PDB file of N, CA and C in Angstrom:
ATOM      1  N   MET S   1     154.990 130.195 147.763  1.00  0.00           N
ATOM      2  CA  MET S   1     154.585 129.266 148.795  1.00  0.00           C
ATOM      3  C   MET S   1     153.107 128.889 148.652  1.00  0.00           C
ATOM      4  N   PHE S   2     152.273 129.891 148.371  1.00  0.00           N
ATOM      5  CA  PHE S   2     150.853 129.599 148.236  1.00  0.00           C
ATOM      6  C   PHE S   2     150.570 128.741 147.014  1.00  0.00           C
ATOM      7  N   ASP S   3     151.402 128.903 145.980  1.00  0.00           N
ATOM      8  CA  ASP S   3     151.232 128.057 144.800  1.00  0.00           C
ATOM      9  C   ASP S   3     151.449 126.591 145.146  1.00  0.00           C
ATOM     10  N   GLN S   4     152.405 126.311 146.012  1.00  0.00           N
ATOM     11  CA  GLN S   4     152.667 124.930 146.417  1.00  0.00           C
ATOM     12  C   GLN S   4     151.508 124.371 147.236  1.00  0.00           C
ATOM     13  N   ILE S   5     150.921 125.197 148.068  1.00  0.00           N
ATOM     14  CA  ILE S   5     149.767 124.764 148.861  1.00  0.00           C
ATOM     15  C   ILE S   5     148.587 124.478 147.939  1.00  0.00           C
ATOM     16  N   ASP S   6     148.351 125.383 146.992  1.00  0.00           N
ATOM     17  CA  ASP S   6     147.269 125.171 146.031  1.00  0.00           C
ATOM     18  C   ASP S   6     147.515 123.916 145.199  1.00  0.00           C
ATOM     19  N   ALA S   7     148.759 123.695 144.793  1.00  0.00           N
ATOM     20  CA  ALA S   7     149.091 122.510 144.000  1.00  0.00           C
ATOM     21  C   ALA S   7     148.830 121.238 144.800  1.00  0.00           C
ATOM     22  N   ALA S   8     149.171 121.238 146.079  1.00  0.00           N
ATOM     23  CA  ALA S   8     148.907 120.071 146.920  1.00  0.00           C
ATOM     24  C   ALA S   8     147.410 119.807 147.016  1.00  0.00           C
ATOM     25  N   TYR S   9     146.632 120.869 147.126  1.00  0.00           N
ATOM     26  CA  TYR S   9     145.175 120.729 147.173  1.00  0.00           C
ATOM     27  C   TYR S   9     144.654 120.117 145.871  1.00  0.00           C
ATOM     28  N   TYR S  10     145.127 120.627 144.734  1.00  0.00           N
ATOM     29  CA  TYR S  10     144.673 120.100 143.456  1.00  0.00           C
ATOM     30  C   TYR S  10     145.073 118.635 143.270  1.00  0.00           C
ATOM     31  N   LEU S  11     146.250 118.262 143.743  1.00  0.00           N
ATOM     32  CA  LEU S  11     146.654 116.857 143.654  1.00  0.00           C
ATOM     33  C   LEU S  11     145.769 115.981 144.535  1.00  0.00           C
ATOM     34  N   MET S  12     145.388 116.499 145.699  1.00  0.00           N
ATOM     35  CA  MET S  12     144.478 115.757 146.578  1.00  0.00           C
ATOM     36  C   MET S  12     143.126 115.581 145.893  1.00  0.00           C
ATOM     37  N   ARG S  13     142.619 116.644 145.271  1.00  0.00           N
ATOM     38  CA  ARG S  13     141.331 116.567 144.581  1.00  0.00           C
ATOM     39  C   ARG S  13     141.394 115.591 143.411  1.00  0.00           C
ATOM     40  N   ALA S  14     142.527 115.555 142.712  1.00  0.00           N
ATOM     41  CA  ALA S  14     142.678 114.616 141.598  1.00  0.00           C
ATOM     42  C   ALA S  14     142.570 113.183 142.104  1.00  0.00           C
ATOM     43  N   GLY S  15     143.193 112.899 143.240  1.00  0.00           N
ATOM     44  CA  GLY S  15     143.102 111.566 143.826  1.00  0.00           C
ATOM     45  C   GLY S  15     141.681 111.217 144.221  1.00  0.00           C
ATOM     46  N   GLU S  16     140.964 112.181 144.766  1.00  0.00           N
ATOM     47  CA  GLU S  16     139.573 111.944 145.141  1.00  0.00           C
ATOM     48  C   GLU S  16     138.714 111.667 143.918  1.00  0.00           C
ATOM     49  N   GLU S  17     138.945 112.409 142.848  1.00  0.00           N
ATOM     50  CA  GLU S  17     138.170 112.195 141.625  1.00  0.00           C
ATOM     51  C   GLU S  17     138.457 110.818 141.032  1.00  0.00           C
ATOM     52  N   ARG S  18     139.723 110.390 141.066  1.00  0.00           N
ATOM     53  CA  ARG S  18     140.051 109.051 140.570  1.00  0.00           C
ATOM     54  C   ARG S  18     139.364 107.979 141.412  1.00  0.00           C
ATOM     55  N   GLU S  19     139.304 108.203 142.711  1.00  0.00           N
ATOM     56  CA  GLU S  19     138.639 107.249 143.597  1.00  0.00           C
ATOM     57  C   GLU S  19     137.139 107.180 143.285  1.00  0.00           C
ATOM     58  N   LYS S  20     136.531 108.319 143.040  1.00  0.00           N
ATOM     59  CA  LYS S  20     135.110 108.350 142.688  1.00  0.00           C
ATOM     60  C   LYS S  20     134.867 107.626 141.368  1.00  0.00           C
ATOM     61  N   ALA S  21     135.833 107.678 140.468  1.00  0.00           N
ATOM     62  CA  ALA S  21     135.679 107.057 139.156  1.00  0.00           C
ATOM     63  C   ALA S  21     135.543 105.541 139.256  1.00  0.00           C
ATOM     64  N   THR S  22     136.075 104.963 140.304  1.00  0.00           N
ATOM     65  CA  THR S  22     135.983 103.510 140.442  1.00  0.00           C
ATOM     66  C   THR S  22     134.653 103.067 141.041  1.00  0.00           C
ATOM     67  N   ASP S  23     133.902 104.008 141.605  1.00  0.00           N
ATOM     68  CA  ASP S  23     132.660 103.660 142.297  1.00  0.00           C
ATOM     69  C   ASP S  23     131.397 103.982 141.507  1.00  0.00           C
ATOM     70  N   THR S  24     131.523 104.413 140.253  1.00  0.00           N
ATOM     71  CA  THR S  24     130.350 104.849 139.504  1.00  0.00           C
ATOM     72  C   THR S  24     130.266 104.143 138.160  1.00  0.00           C
ATOM     73  N   ASP S  25     129.190 104.455 137.421  1.00  0.00           N
ATOM     74  CA  ASP S  25     129.026 103.875 136.087  1.00  0.00           C
ATOM     75  C   ASP S  25     130.023 104.497 135.108  1.00  0.00           C
ATOM     76  N   LEU S  26     130.040 103.999 133.883  1.00  0.00           N
ATOM     77  CA  LEU S  26     131.058 104.412 132.914  1.00  0.00           C
ATOM     78  C   LEU S  26     130.993 105.898 132.579  1.00  0.00           C
ATOM     79  N   ARG S  27     129.797 106.421 132.412  1.00  0.00           N
ATOM     80  CA  ARG S  27     129.663 107.838 132.046  1.00  0.00           C
ATOM     81  C   ARG S  27     130.182 108.733 133.161  1.00  0.00           C
ATOM     82  N   GLU S  28     129.782 108.454 134.370  1.00  0.00           N
ATOM     83  CA  GLU S  28     130.247 109.237 135.518  1.00  0.00           C
ATOM     84  C   GLU S  28     131.746 109.035 135.742  1.00  0.00           C
ATOM     85  N   ALA S  29     132.227 107.826 135.545  1.00  0.00           N
ATOM     86  CA  ALA S  29     133.647 107.539 135.736  1.00  0.00           C
ATOM     87  C   ALA S  29     134.484 108.359 134.773  1.00  0.00           C
ATOM     88  N   ASP S  30     134.038 108.481 133.535  1.00  0.00           N
ATOM     89  CA  ASP S  30     134.762 109.273 132.550  1.00  0.00           C
ATOM     90  C   ASP S  30     134.805 110.739 132.974  1.00  0.00           C
ATOM     91  N   ARG S  31     133.712 111.229 133.494  1.00  0.00           N
ATOM     92  CA  ARG S  31     133.664 112.614 133.958  1.00  0.00           C
ATOM     93  C   ARG S  31     134.641 112.833 135.113  1.00  0.00           C
ATOM     94  N   HIS S  32     134.697 111.885 136.041  1.00  0.00           N
ATOM     95  CA  HIS S  32     135.610 112.006 137.176  1.00  0.00           C
ATOM     96  C   HIS S  32     137.075 111.921 136.732  1.00  0.00           C
ATOM     97  N   ARG S  33     137.368 111.057 135.771  1.00  0.00           N
ATOM     98  CA  ARG S  33     138.738 110.971 135.255  1.00  0.00           C
ATOM     99  C   ARG S  33     139.146 112.256 134.552  1.00  0.00           C
ATOM    100  N   THR S  34     138.217 112.857 133.826  1.00  0.00           N
ATOM    101  CA  THR S  34     138.492 114.127 133.156  1.00  0.00           C
ATOM    102  C   THR S  34     138.776 115.217 134.181  1.00  0.00           C
ATOM    103  N   ARG S  35     137.985 115.259 135.236  1.00  0.00           N
ATOM    104  CA  ARG S  35     138.210 116.250 136.290  1.00  0.00           C
ATOM    105  C   ARG S  35     139.551 116.014 136.978  1.00  0.00           C
ATOM    106  N   ALA S  36     139.907 114.751 137.186  1.00  0.00           N
ATOM    107  CA  ALA S  36     141.203 114.436 137.807  1.00  0.00           C
ATOM    108  C   ALA S  36     142.342 114.955 136.936  1.00  0.00           C
ATOM    109  N   ALA S  37     142.228 114.770 135.638  1.00  0.00           N
ATOM    110  CA  ALA S  37     143.262 115.251 134.728  1.00  0.00           C
ATOM    111  C   ALA S  37     143.354 116.780 134.772  1.00  0.00           C
ATOM    112  N   LEU S  38     142.224 117.444 134.875  1.00  0.00           N
ATOM    113  CA  LEU S  38     142.229 118.907 134.967  1.00  0.00           C
ATOM    114  C   LEU S  38     142.914 119.374 136.246  1.00  0.00           C
ATOM    115  N   PHE S  39     142.603 118.730 137.363  1.00  0.00           N
ATOM    116  CA  PHE S  39     143.237 119.098 138.625  1.00  0.00           C
ATOM    117  C   PHE S  39     144.746 118.861 138.578  1.00  0.00           C
ATOM    118  N   GLU S  40     145.163 117.753 137.965  1.00  0.00           N
ATOM    119  CA  GLU S  40     146.596 117.486 137.843  1.00  0.00           C
ATOM    120  C   GLU S  40     147.281 118.533 136.973  1.00  0.00           C
ATOM    121  N   LYS S  41     146.613 118.948 135.899  1.00  0.00           N
ATOM    122  CA  LYS S  41     147.176 119.969 135.022  1.00  0.00           C
ATOM    123  C   LYS S  41     147.348 121.284 135.781  1.00  0.00           C
ATOM    124  N   LYS S  42     146.345 121.654 136.566  1.00  0.00           N
ATOM    125  CA  LYS S  42     146.439 122.881 137.366  1.00  0.00           C
ATOM    126  C   LYS S  42     147.595 122.785 138.356  1.00  0.00           C
ATOM    127  N   ALA S  43     147.746 121.622 138.985  1.00  0.00           N
ATOM    128  CA  ALA S  43     148.822 121.435 139.959  1.00  0.00           C
ATOM    129  C   ALA S  43     150.190 121.556 139.293  1.00  0.00           C
ATOM    130  N   ARG S  44     150.351 120.915 138.142  1.00  0.00           N
ATOM    131  CA  ARG S  44     151.638 120.995 137.432  1.00  0.00           C
ATOM    132  C   ARG S  44     151.948 122.422 137.025  1.00  0.00           C
ATOM    133  N   THR S  45     150.938 123.164 136.598  1.00  0.00           N
ATOM    134  CA  THR S  45     151.134 124.562 136.213  1.00  0.00           C
ATOM    135  C   THR S  45     151.599 125.375 137.416  1.00  0.00           C
ATOM    136  N   LEU S  46     150.943 125.183 138.553  1.00  0.00           N
ATOM    137  CA  LEU S  46     151.317 125.930 139.746  1.00  0.00           C
ATOM    138  C   LEU S  46     152.721 125.563 140.232  1.00  0.00           C
ATOM    139  N   LEU S  47     153.061 124.289 140.163  1.00  0.00           N
ATOM    140  CA  LEU S  47     154.392 123.872 140.582  1.00  0.00           C
ATOM    141  C   LEU S  47     155.461 124.417 139.651  1.00  0.00           C
ATOM    142  N   GLY S  48     155.136 124.513 138.366  1.00  0.00           N
ATOM    143  CA  GLY S  48     156.068 125.093 137.409  1.00  0.00           C
ATOM    144  C   GLY S  48     156.298 126.567 137.682  1.00  0.00           C
ATOM    145  N   GLN S  49     155.258 127.271 138.077  1.00  0.00           N
ATOM    146  CA  GLN S  49     155.389 128.688 138.412  1.00  0.00           C
ATOM    147  C   GLN S  49     156.190 128.865 139.692  1.00  0.00           C
ATOM    148  N   ALA S  50     155.997 127.966 140.636  1.00  0.00           N
ATOM    149  CA  ALA S  50     156.724 128.069 141.907  1.00  0.00           C
ATOM    150  C   ALA S  50     158.226 127.817 141.703  1.00  0.00           C
ATOM    151  N   ALA S  51     158.551 126.952 140.742  1.00  0.00           N
ATOM    152  CA  ALA S  51     159.956 126.632 140.486  1.00  0.00           C
ATOM    153  C   ALA S  51     160.673 127.772 139.749  1.00  0.00           C
ATOM    154  N   ALA S  52     159.891 128.559 139.015  1.00  0.00           N
ATOM    155  CA  ALA S  52     160.495 129.642 138.223  1.00  0.00           C
ATOM    156  C   ALA S  52     160.910 130.823 139.067  1.00  0.00           C
TER     157      ALA S  52
END
């Protein structure tokens, strides 16, 4: 159950990072997109563990 809560948090953070990427210069935008991808990866990992 806690894995699902953590995964929801990471998905929320990924959305926030993507939103920040649209409001900054190219270098910062790339950093925010990279962080969003990391948060999504963490969320998918946690959801995979919860399903197992």
